[in-house]
mmCIF file of C-alpha atoms and ligand atoms in Angstrom:
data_model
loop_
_atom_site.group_PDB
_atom_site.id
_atom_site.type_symbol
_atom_site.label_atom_id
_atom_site.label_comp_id
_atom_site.label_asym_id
_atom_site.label_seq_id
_atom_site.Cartn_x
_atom_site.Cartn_y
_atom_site.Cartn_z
ATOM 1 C CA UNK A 1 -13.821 31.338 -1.951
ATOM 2 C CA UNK A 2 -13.981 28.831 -4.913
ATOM 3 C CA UNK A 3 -10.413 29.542 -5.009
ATOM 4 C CA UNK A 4 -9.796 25.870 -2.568
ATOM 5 C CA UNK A 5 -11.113 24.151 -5.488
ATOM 6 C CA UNK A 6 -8.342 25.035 -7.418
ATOM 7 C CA UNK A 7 -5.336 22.611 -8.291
ATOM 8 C CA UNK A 8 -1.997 24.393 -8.291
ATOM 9 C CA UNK A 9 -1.349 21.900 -11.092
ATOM 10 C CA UNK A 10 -3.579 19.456 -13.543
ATOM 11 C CA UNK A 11 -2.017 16.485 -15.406
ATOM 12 C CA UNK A 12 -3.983 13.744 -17.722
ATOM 13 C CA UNK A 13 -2.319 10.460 -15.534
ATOM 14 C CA UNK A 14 -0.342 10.182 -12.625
ATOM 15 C CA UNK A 15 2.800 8.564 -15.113
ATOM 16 C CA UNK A 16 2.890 12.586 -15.768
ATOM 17 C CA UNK A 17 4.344 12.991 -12.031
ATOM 18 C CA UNK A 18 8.169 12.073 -12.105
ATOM 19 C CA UNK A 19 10.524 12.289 -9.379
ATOM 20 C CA UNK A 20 12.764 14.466 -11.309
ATOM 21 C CA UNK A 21 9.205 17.062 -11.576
ATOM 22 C CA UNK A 22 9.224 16.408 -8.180
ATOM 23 C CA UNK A 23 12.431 17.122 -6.433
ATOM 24 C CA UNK A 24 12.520 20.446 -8.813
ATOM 25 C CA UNK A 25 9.675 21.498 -6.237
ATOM 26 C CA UNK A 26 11.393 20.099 -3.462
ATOM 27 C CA UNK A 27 8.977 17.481 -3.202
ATOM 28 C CA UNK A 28 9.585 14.425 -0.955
ATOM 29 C CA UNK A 29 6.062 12.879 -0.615
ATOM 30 C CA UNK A 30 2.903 11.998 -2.422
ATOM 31 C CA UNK A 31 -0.118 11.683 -0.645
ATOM 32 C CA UNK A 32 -2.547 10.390 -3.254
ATOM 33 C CA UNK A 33 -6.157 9.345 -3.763
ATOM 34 C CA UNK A 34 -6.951 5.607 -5.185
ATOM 35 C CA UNK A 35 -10.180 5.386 -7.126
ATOM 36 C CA UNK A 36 -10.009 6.406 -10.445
ATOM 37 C CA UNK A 37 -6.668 8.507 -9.303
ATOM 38 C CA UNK A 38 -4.156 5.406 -9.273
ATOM 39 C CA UNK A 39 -6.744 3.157 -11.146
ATOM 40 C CA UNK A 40 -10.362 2.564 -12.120
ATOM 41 C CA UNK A 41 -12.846 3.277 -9.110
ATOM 42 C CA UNK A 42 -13.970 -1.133 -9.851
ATOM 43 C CA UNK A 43 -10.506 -1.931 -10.045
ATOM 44 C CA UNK A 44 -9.424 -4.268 -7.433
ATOM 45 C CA UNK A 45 -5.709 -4.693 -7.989
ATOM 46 C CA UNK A 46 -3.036 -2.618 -9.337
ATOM 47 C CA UNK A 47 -1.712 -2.879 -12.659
ATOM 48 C CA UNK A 48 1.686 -3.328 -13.799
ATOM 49 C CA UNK A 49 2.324 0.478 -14.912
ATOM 50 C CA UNK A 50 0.800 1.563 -11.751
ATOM 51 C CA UNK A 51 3.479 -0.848 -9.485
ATOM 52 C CA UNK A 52 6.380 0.837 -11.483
ATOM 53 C CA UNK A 53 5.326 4.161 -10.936
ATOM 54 C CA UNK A 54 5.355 3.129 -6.916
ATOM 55 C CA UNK A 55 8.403 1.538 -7.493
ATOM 56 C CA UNK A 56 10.084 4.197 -9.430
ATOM 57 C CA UNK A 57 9.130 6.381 -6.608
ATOM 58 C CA UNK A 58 10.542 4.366 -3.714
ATOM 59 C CA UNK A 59 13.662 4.196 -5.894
ATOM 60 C CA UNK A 60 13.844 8.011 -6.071
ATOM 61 C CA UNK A 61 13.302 8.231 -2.004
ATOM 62 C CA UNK A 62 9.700 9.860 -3.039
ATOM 63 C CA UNK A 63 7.077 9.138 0.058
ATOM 64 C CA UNK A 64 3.862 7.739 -1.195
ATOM 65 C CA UNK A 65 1.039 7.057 0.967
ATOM 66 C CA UNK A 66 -2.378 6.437 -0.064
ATOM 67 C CA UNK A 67 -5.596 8.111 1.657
ATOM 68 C CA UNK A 68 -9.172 6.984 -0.061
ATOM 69 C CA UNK A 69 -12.322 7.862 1.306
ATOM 70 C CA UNK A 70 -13.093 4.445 0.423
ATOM 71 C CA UNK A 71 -13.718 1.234 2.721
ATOM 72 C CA UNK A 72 -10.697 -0.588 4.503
ATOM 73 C CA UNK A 73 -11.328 -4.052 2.502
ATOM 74 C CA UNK A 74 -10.836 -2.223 -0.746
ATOM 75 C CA UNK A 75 -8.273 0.478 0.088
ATOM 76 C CA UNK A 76 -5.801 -2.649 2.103
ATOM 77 C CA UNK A 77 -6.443 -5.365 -0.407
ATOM 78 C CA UNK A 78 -5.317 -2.583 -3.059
ATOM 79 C CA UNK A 79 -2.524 -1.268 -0.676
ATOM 80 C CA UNK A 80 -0.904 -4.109 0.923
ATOM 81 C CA UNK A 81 0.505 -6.322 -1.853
ATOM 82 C CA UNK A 82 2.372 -2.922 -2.555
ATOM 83 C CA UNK A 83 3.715 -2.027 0.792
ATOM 84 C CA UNK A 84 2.690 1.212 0.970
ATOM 85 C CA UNK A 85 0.883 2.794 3.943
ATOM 86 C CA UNK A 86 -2.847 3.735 3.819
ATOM 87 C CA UNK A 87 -5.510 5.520 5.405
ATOM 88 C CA UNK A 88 -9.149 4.538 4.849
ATOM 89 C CA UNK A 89 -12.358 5.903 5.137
ATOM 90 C CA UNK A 90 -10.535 9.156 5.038
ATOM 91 C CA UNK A 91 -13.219 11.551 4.906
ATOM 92 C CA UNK A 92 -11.595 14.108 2.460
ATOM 93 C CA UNK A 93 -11.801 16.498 2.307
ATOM 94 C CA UNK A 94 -11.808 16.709 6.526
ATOM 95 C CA UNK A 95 -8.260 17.606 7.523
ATOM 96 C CA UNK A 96 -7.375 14.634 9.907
ATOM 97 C CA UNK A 97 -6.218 11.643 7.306
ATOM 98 C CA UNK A 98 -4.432 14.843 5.968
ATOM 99 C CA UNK A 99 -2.590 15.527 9.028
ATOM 100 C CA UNK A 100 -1.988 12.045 9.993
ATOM 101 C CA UNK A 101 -0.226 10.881 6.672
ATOM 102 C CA UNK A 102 2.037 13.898 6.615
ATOM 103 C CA UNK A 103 3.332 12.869 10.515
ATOM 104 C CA UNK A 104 3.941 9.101 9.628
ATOM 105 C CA UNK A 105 5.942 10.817 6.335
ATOM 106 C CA UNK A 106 7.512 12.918 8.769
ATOM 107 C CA UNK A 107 7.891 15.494 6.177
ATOM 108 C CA UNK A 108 7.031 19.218 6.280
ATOM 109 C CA UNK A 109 3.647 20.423 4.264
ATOM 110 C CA UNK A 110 6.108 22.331 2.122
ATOM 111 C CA UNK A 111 7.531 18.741 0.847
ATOM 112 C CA UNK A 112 3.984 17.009 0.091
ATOM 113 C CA UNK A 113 1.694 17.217 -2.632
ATOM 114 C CA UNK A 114 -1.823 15.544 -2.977
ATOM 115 C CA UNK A 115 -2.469 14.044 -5.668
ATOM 116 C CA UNK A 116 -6.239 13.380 -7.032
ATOM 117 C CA UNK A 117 -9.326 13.325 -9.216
ATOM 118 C CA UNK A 118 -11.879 14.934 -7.717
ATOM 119 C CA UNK A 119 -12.392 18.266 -6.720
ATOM 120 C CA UNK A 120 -14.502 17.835 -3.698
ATOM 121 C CA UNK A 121 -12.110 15.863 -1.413
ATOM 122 C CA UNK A 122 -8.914 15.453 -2.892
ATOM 123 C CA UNK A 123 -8.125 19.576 -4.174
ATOM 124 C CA UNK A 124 -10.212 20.786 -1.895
ATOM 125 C CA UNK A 125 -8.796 18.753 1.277
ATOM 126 C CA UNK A 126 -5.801 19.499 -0.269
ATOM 127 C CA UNK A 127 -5.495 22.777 -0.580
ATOM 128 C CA UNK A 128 -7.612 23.375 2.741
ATOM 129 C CA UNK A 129 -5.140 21.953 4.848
ATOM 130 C CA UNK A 130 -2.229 23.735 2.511
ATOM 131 C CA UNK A 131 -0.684 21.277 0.751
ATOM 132 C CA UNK A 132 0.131 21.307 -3.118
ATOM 133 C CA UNK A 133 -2.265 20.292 -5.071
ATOM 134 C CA UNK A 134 -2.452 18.308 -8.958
ATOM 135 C CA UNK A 135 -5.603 17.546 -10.583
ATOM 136 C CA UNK A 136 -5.801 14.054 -12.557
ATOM 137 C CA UNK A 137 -8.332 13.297 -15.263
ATOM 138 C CA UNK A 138 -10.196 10.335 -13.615
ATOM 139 C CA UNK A 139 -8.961 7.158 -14.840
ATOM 140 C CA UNK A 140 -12.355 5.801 -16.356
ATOM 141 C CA UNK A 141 -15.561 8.140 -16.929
ATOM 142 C CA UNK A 142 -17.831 6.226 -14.705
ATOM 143 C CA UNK A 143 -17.986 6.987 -11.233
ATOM 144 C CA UNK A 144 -19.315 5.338 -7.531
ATOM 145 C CA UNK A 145 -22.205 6.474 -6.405
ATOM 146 C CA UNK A 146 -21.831 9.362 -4.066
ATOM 147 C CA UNK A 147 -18.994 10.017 -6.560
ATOM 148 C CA UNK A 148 -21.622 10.491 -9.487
ATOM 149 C CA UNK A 149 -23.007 13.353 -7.178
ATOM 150 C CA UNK A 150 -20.239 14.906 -5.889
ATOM 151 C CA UNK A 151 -19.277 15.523 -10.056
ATOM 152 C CA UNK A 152 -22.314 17.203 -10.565
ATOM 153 C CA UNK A 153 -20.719 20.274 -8.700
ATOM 154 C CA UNK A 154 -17.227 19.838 -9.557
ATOM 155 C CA UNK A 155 -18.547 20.252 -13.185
ATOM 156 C CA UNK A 156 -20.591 23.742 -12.274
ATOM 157 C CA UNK A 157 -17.006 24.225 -10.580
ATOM 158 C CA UNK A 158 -15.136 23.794 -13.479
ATOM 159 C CA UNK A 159 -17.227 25.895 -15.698
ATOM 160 C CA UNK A 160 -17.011 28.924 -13.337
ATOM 161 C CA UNK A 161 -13.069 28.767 -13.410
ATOM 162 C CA UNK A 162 -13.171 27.995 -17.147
ATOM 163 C CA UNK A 163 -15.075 31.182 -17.822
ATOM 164 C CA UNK A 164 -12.538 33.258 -15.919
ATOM 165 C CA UNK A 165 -9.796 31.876 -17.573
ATOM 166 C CA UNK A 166 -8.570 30.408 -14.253
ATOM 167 C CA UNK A 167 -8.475 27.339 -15.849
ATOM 168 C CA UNK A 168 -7.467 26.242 -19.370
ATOM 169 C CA UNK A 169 -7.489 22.297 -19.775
ATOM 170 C CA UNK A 170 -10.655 20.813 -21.301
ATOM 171 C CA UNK A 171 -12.261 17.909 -19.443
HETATM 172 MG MG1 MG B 201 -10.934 9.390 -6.547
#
């Protein structure tokens, strides 16, 4: 049952996902969290590596839209300057922002993969509603508040796997 906590794939940063990596999976979209995914959780704007990576993307015909769990005035004031689509207030790990982004991607589940830092809503929304799943080291080590919380279990999570060998990256 702790099995929907686990990423099909970790990577330190999100520069680690290429659209070459990609399209060897047969990967046309990325649905991917924000905070401390794309940049810090108190980061208001993108930064310059962070539009590349977008743009690099769009160049490659790679899909990116961008579900957070957090408010609408942070997630659009992050999003819209970049063009890409959104969904706010989310509610990962709850399938519906899920479902929704894949049919304005119009791609199949087969051709998506969430991308995220946290266990709790990003693998395990993830993986619940059977999409492919990567695991990013949160961008800073500080966390929002019901963030802070939510850690406390991912980290009794992580152990369990750890001691099963299920996983083998160190935190
Ligand atoms: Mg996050």
């Amino acid at each position: 049952m702790l099995k929907r906590f686990l990423p099909n794939e970790h990577v330190k940063t999100v520069f680690e996902i290429t659209p070459e990596k990609l399209k060897q999976k047969g990967i046309k979209g990325i649905i991917t969290d924000l905070d401390n995914t794309l940049v810090a959780w108190n980061q208001s704007d993108a930064t310059p590596e962070i539009i590349e990576w977008f743009k690099v993307m769009k160049d490659a015909g790679i899909r990116v839209t961008i579900i957070s769990n957090n408010n609408e005035e942070r997630v659009s004031h992050f999003s819209k300057p970049l063009h890409i689509p959104f969904i706010s207030k989310a509610r990962k790990p709850l399938s519906k922002a899920f479902k929704k982004a894949q049919h304005a991607m119009e791609l199949d589940k087969s051709e998506i993969v969430v991308v995220g830092d946290q266990l709790l809503t990003d693998v395990l929304g993830g993986n619940s509603s059977k999409f492919y799943t990567i695991l990013v080291v949160p961008v800073v080590k500080t966390d929002g508040f019901i963030t802070k919380f939510n850690r406390r279990i991912e980290r009794a999570i992580l152990n369990w796997f750890r001691k099963r060998g299920k996983i083998t990256w160190e935190d």
